[in-house]
Coordinates of C-alpha atoms in Angstrom, one line a residue:
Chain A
X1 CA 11.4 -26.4 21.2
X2 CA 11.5 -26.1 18.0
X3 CA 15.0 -27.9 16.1
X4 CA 16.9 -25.3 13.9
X5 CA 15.8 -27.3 10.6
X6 CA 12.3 -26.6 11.2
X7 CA 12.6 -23.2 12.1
X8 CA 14.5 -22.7 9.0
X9 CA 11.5 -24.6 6.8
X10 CA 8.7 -22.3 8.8
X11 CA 10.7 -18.9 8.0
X12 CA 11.9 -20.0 4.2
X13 CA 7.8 -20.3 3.6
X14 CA 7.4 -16.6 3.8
X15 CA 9.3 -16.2 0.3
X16 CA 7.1 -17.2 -2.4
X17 CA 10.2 -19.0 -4.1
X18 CA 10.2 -21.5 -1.1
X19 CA 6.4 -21.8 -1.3
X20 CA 6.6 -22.8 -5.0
X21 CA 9.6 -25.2 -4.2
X22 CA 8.3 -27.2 -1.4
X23 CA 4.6 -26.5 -2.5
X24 CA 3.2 -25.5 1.2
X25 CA 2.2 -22.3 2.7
X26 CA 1.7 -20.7 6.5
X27 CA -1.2 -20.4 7.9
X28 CA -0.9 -18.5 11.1
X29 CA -3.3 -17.3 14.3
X30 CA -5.8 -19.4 16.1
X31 CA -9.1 -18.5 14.3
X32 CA -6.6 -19.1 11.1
X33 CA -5.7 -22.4 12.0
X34 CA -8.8 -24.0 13.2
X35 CA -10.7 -23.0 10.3
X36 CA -8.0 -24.2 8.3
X37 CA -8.3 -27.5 10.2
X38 CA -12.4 -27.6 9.7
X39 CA -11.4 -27.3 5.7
X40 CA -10.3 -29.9 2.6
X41 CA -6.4 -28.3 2.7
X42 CA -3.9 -30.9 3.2
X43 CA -1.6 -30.2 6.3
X44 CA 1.7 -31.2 7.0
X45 CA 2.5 -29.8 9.7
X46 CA 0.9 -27.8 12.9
X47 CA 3.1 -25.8 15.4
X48 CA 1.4 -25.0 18.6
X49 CA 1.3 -23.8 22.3
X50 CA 0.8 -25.6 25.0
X51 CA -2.2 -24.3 25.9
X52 CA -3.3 -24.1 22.1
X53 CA -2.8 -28.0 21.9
X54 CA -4.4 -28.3 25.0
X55 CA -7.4 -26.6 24.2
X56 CA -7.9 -28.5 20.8
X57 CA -6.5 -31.7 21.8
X58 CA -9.4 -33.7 19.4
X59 CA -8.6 -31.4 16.4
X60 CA -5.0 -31.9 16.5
X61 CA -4.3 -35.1 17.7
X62 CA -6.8 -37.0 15.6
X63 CA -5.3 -36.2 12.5
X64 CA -2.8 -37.6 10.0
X65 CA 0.1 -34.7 10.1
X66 CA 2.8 -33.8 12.7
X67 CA 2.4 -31.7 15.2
X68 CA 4.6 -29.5 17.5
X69 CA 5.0 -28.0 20.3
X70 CA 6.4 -24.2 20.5
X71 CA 6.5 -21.5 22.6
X72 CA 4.9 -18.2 21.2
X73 CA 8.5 -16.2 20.9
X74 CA 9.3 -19.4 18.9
X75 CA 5.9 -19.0 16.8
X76 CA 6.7 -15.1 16.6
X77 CA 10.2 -16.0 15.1
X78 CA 9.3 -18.8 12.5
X79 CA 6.2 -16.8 11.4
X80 CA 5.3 -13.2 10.2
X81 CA 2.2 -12.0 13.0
X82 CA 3.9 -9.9 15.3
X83 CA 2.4 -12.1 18.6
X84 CA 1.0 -15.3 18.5
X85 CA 0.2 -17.8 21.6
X86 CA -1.6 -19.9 19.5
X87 CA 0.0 -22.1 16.2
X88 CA 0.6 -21.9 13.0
X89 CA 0.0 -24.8 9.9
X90 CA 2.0 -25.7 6.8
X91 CA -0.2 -26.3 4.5
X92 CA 0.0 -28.0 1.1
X93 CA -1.1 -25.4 -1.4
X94 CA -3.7 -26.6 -4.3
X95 CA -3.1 -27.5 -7.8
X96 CA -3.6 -24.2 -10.1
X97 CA -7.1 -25.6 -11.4
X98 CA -9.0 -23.7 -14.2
X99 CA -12.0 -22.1 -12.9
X100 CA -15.1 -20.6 -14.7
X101 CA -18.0 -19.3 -14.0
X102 CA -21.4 -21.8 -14.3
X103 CA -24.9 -20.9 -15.4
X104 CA -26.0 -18.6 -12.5
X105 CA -22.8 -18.2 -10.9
X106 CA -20.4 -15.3 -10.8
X107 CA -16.8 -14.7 -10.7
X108 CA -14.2 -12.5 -9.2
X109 CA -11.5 -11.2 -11.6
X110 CA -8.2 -9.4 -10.1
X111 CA -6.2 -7.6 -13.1
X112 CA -3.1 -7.1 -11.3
X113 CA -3.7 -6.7 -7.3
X114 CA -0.6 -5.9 -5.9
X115 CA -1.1 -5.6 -2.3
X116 CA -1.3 -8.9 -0.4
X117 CA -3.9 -6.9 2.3
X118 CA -5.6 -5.9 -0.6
X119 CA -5.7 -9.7 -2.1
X120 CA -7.0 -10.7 1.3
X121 CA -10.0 -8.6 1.6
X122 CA -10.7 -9.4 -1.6
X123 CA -10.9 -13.0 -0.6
X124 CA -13.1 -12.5 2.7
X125 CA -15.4 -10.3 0.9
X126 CA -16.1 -12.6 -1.8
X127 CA -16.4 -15.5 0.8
X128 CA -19.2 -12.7 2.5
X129 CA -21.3 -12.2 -0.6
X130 CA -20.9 -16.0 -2.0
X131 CA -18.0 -15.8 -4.6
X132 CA -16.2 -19.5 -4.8
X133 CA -14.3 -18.9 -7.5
X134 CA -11.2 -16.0 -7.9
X135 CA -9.7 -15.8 -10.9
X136 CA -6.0 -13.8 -10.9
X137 CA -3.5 -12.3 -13.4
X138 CA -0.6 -14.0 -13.2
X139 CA 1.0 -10.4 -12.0
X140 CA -1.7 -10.6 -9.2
X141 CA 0.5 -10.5 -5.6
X142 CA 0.5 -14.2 -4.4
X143 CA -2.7 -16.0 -2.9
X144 CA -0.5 -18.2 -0.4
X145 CA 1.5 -15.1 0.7
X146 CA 1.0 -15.4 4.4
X147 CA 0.1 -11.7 4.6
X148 CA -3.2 -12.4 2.2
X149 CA -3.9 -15.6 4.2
X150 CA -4.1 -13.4 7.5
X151 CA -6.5 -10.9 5.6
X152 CA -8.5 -13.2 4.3
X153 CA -9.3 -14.3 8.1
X154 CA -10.1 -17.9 7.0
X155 CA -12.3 -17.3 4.0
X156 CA -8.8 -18.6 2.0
X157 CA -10.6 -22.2 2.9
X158 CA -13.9 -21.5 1.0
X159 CA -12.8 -19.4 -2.0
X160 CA -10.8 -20.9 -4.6
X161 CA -8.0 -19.3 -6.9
X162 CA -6.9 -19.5 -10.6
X163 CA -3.8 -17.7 -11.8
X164 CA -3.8 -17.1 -15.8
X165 CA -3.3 -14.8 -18.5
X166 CA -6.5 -12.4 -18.3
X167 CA -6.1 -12.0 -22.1
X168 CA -5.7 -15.6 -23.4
X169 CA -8.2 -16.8 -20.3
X170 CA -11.2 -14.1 -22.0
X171 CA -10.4 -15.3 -25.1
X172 CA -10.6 -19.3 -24.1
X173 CA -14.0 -19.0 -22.6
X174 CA -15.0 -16.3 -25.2
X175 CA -16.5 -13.7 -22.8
X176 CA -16.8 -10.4 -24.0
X177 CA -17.8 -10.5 -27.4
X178 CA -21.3 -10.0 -29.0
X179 CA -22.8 -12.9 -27.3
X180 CA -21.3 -13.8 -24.0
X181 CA -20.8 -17.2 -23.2
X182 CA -20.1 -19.8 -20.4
X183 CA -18.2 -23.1 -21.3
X184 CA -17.5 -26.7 -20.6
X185 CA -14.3 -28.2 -21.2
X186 CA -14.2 -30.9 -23.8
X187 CA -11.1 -33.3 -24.8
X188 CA -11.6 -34.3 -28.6
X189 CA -11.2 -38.2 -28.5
X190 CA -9.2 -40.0 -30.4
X191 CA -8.3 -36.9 -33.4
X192 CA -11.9 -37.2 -34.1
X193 CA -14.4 -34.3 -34.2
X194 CA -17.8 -35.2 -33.5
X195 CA -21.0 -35.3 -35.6
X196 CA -21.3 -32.0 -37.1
X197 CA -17.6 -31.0 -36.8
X198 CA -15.4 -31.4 -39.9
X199 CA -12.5 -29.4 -38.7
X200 CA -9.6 -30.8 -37.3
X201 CA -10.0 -31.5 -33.1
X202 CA -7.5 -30.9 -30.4
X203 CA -8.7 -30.3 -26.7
X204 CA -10.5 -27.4 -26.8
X205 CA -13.2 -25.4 -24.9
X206 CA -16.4 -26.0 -26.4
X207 CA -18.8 -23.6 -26.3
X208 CA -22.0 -22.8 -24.5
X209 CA -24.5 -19.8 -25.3
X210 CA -25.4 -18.6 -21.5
X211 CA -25.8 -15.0 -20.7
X212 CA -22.5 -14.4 -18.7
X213 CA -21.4 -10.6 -18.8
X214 CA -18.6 -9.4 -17.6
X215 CA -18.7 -5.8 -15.2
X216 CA -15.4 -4.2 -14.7
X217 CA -15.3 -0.7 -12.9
X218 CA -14.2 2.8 -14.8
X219 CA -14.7 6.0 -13.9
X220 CA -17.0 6.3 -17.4
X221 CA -19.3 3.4 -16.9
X222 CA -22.7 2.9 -15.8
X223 CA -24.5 4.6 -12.6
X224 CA -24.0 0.5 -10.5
X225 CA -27.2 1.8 -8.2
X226 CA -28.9 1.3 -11.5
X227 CA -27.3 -2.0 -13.1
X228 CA -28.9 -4.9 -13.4
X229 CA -26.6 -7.7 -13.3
X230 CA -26.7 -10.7 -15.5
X231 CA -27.4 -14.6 -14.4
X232 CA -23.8 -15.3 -14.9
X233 CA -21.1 -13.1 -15.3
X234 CA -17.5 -12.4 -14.1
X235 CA -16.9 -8.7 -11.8
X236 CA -13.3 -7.7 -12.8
X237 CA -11.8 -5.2 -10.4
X238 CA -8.3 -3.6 -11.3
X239 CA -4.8 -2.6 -10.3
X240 CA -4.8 -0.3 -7.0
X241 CA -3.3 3.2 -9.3
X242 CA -4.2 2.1 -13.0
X243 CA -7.4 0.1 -13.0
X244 CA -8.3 -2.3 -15.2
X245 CA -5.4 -2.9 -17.9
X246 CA -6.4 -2.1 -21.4
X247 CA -6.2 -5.9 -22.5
X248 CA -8.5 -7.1 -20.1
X249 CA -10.8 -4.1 -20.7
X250 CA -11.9 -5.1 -24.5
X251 CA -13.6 -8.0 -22.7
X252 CA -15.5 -5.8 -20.5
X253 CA -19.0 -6.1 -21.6
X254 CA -20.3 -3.8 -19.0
X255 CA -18.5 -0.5 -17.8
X256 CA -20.1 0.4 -14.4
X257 CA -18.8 3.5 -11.9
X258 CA -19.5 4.0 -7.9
X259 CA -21.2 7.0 -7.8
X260 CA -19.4 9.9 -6.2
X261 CA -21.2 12.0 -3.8
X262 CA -18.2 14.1 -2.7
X263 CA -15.0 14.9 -3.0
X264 CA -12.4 12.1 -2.5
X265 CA -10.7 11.1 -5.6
X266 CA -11.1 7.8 -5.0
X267 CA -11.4 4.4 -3.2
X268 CA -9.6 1.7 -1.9
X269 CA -9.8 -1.8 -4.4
X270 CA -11.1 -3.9 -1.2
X271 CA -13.8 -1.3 -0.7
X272 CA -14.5 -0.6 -4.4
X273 CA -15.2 -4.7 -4.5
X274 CA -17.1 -4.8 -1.9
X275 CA -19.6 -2.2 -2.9
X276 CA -19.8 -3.6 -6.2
X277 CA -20.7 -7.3 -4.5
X278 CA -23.5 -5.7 -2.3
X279 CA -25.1 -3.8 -5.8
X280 CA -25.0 -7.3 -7.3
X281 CA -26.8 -9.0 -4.6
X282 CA -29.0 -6.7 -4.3
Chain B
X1 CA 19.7 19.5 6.5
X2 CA 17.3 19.9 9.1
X3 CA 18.5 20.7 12.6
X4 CA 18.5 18.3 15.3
X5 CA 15.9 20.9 17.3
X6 CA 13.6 20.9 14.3
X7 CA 14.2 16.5 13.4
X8 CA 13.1 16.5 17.1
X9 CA 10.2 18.1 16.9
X10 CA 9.0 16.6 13.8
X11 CA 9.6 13.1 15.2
X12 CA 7.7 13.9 18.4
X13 CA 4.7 14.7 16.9
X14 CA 4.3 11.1 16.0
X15 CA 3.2 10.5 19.6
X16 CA 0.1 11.9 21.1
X17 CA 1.3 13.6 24.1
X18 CA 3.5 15.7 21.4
X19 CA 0.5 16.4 19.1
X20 CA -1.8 17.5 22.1
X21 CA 1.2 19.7 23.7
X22 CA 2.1 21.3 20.9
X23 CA -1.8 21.4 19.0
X24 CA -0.2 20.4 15.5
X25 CA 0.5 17.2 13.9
X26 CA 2.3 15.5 10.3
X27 CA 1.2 15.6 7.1
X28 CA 3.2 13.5 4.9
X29 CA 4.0 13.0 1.2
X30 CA 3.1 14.6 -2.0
X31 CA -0.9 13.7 -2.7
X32 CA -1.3 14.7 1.3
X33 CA 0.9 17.7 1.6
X34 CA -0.4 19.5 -2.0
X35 CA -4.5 18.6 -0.7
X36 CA -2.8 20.2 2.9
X37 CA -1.8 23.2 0.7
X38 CA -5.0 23.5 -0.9
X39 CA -7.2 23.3 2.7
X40 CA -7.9 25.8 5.2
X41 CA -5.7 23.9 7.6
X42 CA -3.3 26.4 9.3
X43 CA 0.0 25.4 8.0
X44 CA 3.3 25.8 10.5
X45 CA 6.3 24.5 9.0
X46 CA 6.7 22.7 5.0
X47 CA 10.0 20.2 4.8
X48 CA 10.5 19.6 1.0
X49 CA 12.6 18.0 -1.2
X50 CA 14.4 20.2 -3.8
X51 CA 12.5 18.8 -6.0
X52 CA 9.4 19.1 -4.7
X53 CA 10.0 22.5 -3.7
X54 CA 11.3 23.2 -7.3
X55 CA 8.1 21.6 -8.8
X56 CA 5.8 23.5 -6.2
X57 CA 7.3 27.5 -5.6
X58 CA 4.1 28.7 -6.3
X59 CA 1.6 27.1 -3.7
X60 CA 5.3 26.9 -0.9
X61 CA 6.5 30.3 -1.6
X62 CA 3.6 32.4 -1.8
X63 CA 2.6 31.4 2.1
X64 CA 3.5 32.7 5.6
X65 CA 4.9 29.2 7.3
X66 CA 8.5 28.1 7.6
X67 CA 9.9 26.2 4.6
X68 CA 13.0 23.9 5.3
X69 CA 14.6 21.6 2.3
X70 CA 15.9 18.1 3.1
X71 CA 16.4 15.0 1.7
X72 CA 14.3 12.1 1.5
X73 CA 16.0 9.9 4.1
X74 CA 15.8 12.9 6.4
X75 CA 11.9 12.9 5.8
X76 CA 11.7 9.3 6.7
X77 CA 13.7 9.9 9.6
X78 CA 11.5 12.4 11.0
X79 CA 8.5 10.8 9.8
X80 CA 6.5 7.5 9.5
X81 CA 6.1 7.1 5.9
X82 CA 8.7 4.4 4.8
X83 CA 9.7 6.1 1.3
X84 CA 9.0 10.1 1.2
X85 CA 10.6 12.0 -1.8
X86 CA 8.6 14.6 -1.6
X87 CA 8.0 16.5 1.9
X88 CA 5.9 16.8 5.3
X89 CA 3.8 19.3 6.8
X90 CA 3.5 20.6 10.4
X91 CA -0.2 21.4 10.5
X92 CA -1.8 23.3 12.9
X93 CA -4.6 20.8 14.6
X94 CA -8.4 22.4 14.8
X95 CA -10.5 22.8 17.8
X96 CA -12.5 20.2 18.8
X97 CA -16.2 22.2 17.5
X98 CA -19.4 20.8 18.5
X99 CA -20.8 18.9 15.3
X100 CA -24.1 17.7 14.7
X101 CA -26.4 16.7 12.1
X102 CA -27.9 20.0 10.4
X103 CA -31.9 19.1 8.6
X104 CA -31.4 17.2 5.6
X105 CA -27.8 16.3 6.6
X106 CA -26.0 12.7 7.9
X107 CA -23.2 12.6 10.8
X108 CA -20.9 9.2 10.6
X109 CA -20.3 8.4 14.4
X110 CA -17.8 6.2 15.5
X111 CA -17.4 4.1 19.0
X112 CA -14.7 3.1 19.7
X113 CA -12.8 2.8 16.5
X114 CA -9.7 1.7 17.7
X115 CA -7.0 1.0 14.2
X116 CA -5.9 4.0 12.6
X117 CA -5.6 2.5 8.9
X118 CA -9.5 2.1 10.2
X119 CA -10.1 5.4 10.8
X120 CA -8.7 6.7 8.1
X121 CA -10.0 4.5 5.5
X122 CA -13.8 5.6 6.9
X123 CA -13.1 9.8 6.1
X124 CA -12.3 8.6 3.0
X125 CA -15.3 7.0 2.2
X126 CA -17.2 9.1 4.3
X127 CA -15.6 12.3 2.0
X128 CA -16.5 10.3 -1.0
X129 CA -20.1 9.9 -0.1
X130 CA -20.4 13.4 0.5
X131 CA -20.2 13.3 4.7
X132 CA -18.6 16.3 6.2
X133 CA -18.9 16.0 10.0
X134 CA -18.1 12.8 12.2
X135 CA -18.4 12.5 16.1
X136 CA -16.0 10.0 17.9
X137 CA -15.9 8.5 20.7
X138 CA -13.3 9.7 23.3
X139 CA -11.9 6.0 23.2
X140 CA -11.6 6.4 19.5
X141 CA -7.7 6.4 18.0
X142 CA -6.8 10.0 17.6
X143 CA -7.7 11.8 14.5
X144 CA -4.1 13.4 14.0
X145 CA -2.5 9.6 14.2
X146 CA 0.5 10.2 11.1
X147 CA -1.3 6.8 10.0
X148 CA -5.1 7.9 10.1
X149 CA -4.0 11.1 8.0
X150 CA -1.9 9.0 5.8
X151 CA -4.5 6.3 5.1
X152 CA -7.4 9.3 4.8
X153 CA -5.5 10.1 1.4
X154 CA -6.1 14.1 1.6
X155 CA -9.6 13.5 3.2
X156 CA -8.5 14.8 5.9
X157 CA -9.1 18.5 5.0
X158 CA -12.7 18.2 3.8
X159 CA -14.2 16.2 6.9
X160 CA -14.4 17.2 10.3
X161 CA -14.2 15.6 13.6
X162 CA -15.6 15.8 17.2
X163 CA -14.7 13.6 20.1
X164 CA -17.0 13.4 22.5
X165 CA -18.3 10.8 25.2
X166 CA -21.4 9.6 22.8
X167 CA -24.3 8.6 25.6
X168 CA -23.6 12.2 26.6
X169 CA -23.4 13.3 22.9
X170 CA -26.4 11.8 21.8
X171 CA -28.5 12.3 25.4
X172 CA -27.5 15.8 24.2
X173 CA -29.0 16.6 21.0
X174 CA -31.7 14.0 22.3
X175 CA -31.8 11.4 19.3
X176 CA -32.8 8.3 19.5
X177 CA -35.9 8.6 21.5
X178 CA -39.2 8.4 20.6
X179 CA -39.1 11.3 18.3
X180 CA -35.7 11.9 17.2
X181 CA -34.7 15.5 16.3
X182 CA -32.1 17.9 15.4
X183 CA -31.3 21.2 17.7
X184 CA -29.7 24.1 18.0
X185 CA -27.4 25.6 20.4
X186 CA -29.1 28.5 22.2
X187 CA -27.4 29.6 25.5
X188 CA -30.0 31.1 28.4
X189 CA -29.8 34.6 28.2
X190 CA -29.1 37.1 31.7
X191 CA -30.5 33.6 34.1
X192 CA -34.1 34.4 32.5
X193 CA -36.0 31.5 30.6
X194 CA -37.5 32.6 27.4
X195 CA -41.6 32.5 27.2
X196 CA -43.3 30.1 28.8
X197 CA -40.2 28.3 30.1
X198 CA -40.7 28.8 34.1
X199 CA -37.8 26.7 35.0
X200 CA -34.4 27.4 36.0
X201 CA -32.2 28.5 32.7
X202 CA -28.2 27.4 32.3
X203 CA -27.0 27.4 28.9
X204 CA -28.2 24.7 27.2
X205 CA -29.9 22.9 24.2
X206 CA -32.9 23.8 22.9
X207 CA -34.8 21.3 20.7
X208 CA -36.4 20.6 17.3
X209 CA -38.3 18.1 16.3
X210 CA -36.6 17.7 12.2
X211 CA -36.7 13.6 12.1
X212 CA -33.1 12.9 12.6
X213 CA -32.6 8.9 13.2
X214 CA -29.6 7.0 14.0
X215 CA -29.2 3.9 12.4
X216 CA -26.5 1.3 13.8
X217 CA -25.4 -1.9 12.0
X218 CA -25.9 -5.1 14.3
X219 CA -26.5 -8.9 13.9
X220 CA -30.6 -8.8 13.9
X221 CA -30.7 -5.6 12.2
X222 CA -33.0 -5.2 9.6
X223 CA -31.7 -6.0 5.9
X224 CA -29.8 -2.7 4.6
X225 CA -31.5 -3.4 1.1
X226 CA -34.8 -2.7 2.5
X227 CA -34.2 0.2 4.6
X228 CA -35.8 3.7 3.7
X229 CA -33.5 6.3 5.1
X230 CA -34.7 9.7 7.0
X231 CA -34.2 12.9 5.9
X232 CA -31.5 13.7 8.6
X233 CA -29.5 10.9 10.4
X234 CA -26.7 9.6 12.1
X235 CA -24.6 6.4 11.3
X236 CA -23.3 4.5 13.9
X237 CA -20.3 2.3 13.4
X238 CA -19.0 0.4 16.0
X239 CA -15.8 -1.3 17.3
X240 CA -13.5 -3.3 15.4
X241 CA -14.0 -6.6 17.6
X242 CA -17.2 -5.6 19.7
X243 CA -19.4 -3.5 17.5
X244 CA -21.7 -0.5 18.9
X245 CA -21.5 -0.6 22.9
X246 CA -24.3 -1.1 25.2
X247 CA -24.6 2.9 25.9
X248 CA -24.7 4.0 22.2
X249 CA -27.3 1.0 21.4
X250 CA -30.0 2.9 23.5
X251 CA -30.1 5.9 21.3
X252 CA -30.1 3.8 17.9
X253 CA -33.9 4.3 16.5
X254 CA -32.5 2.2 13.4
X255 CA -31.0 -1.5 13.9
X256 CA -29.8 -2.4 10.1
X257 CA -27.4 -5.3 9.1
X258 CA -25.5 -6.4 5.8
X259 CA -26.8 -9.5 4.4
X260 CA -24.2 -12.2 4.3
X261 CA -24.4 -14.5 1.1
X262 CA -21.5 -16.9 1.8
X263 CA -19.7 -17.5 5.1
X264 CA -17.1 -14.9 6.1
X265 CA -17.9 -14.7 9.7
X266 CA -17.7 -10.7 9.6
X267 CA -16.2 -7.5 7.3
X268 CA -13.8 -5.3 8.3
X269 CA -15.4 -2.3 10.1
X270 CA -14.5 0.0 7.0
X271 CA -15.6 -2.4 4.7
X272 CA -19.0 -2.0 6.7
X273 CA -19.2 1.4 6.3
X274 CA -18.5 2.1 2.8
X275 CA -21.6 -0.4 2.1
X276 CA -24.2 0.9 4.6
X277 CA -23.1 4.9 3.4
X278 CA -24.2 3.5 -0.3
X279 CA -27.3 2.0 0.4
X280 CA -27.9 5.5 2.2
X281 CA -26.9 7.1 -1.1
X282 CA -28.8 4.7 -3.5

């Protein structure tokens, strides 16, 4: 049984303020938790049945975290799935690292997802087609939201996220303009530029000529059956009524539309991404 | 305020039994009721908002169905929708029509599509790629669900359905053999076969070759990228946790699948079909 403390902990981790507080997340469901278990997260804690423990005795018992033993009523009330007779896992969520995309790699950019099933898609889909790297608006819903974590059906372990300021974040890695670019990141040492670089230094992004485009969907752009995509480049998909947000869109180096064969006015976000991904890979 | 005969009858219609009894069923908010409006649906009773009665005489006034004004809470209360300030719709359902694919034409078929978000999420793409018919399995959710219309966003009016038991269906219009074909329904006049047809006649289908193949998505399927589609076709799209059932798999001429670039261990079954219905459309 589960002591009135913990309980308390478990349910206080749906609101994103506790997240942010005690820096852990849920991670509900058995396909949830054992992939969870196969992945670099940190866990604190695992809450499971019976038969859940019994069944995966060597996962659980071999590792450095607590682990508990709950009925699934109990499960139901400390987490948000409406039955589970498996477990759940706290989870110690990662650092908000800055993420990019390198030569011949692409990245996912959310302007302003608001729907946590939306965000989790997202995530899966991405994990589908190869994405690794997300990269958020800070008014995106939350990644460690446990609704998104269920969507995502695991792929939350292989995909990383970055929240930042879309605008200041184009800008940094200088996307978008008449020669897109990748980046490295480089710490000026000791107030000294180097050879070549009279200006004044302070850590900065240093900049790398490489081809990256960035593709962001409107209903005016380019046919995508007849895009051809970049090396590198970042695939920006936008809020779920308004789009892309007119700040982000001055980056957009490449409008391209979903052809429209009949007569709804439009498509889901998830569905719109994952139609984009499958042009790209094409 | 509505009476409690009339909140009763509303609410019952978000059950089955109700919708089959009664042959009608809700349409709910503003975007769904106005594309209702618009439809050749036959319309029985409009519950409105003031406001949305005020903003909409014109299309409410000018047609012969019951209009009744309430307020928003009294639309949640006798509907599913958890915020309405607009109105609902008590919508005549349709007959359940024979539907098949006509030359030069595509059919979406479902087995055994069991979510409604599901369901409706697929005649929304299917109305955006320009599909107008879609058979269903008999174990597929029910068309009229208050959830599948909601999540079909107004598509709904401009794609039809047909439940049927699909080996039947498909043993039917005899697809999937070795020369798949379209047909048209021609009934055996006075107990006489036509020329050169000695056999017994009951009404019955009578066959054209017109190269109609039905392509199913499964694990070895061949790469969607690479597949040339026929003229005429159906698209098979299986359930949510056990994809196309043994009995539909015999009459699939086409095995396709969606290359997987990462390693999300599957995509949501309307995920599925939005990609496969725009690689038919490329």
């Amino acid at each position: 049984m589960l002591s009135k403390n913990v309980l308390k902990y478990l349910t206080s981790l749906q609101q994103k303020k506790y997240r942010q507080e005690y820096g852990a997340f849920l991670v509900e469901g058995a396909k949830s938790v054992l992939e969870l278990l196969a992945s670099d997260f940190e866990v604190e804690m695992v809450v499971a049945t019976d038969k859940f423990y019994k069944e995966n005795t060597r996962s659980l018992e071999k590792q450095p975290f607590r682990v508990e033993i709950a009925t699934p009523d109990e499960l139901v009330r400390a987490g948000t799935l409406q039955s589970n007779d498996a477990g759940l896992a706290v989870v110690k969520t990662k650092s908000n690292d800055f993420l990019y995309a390198e030569e011949g790699e692409y990245v996912l950019v959310l302007d302003d997802i608001r729907d946590p099933g939306n965000l989790g898609t997202m995530i899966r889909i991405a994990d589908w087609y190869g994405i690794r790297k997300m990269v958020c608006s800070t008014t995106t819903t939350d990644w460690y939201n446990p609704k998104v974590v269920a969507a995502s059906k695991g792929s939350f372990t292989r995909v990383q996220g970055f929240y930042t300021d879309l605008g200041a974040y184009f800008e940094q890695i200088s996307v978008g303009n008449a020669r897109p670019i990748a980046h490295r990141l480089e710490i000026g040492a000791s107030g000294q530029g180097s050879v070549g670089n009279a200006g004044p230094v302070a850590p900065r992004l240093e900049i790398e000529a490489s081809g990256a485009s960035v593709y962001g969907t409107f209903l005016e752009g380019k046919n995508i059956h007849q895009v051809t995509f970049a090396k590198t480049g970042y695939i920006v998909m936008g809020n779920e009524s308004n789009g892309i947000g007119s700040v982000v869109e001055k980056f957009v180096t490449d409008k391209v539309t979903i052809p429209r064969f009949g007569e709804a006015e439009s498509l889901n976000v998830g569905i719109a991404t994952a139609i984009v991904l499958d042009n790209w890979r094409r």
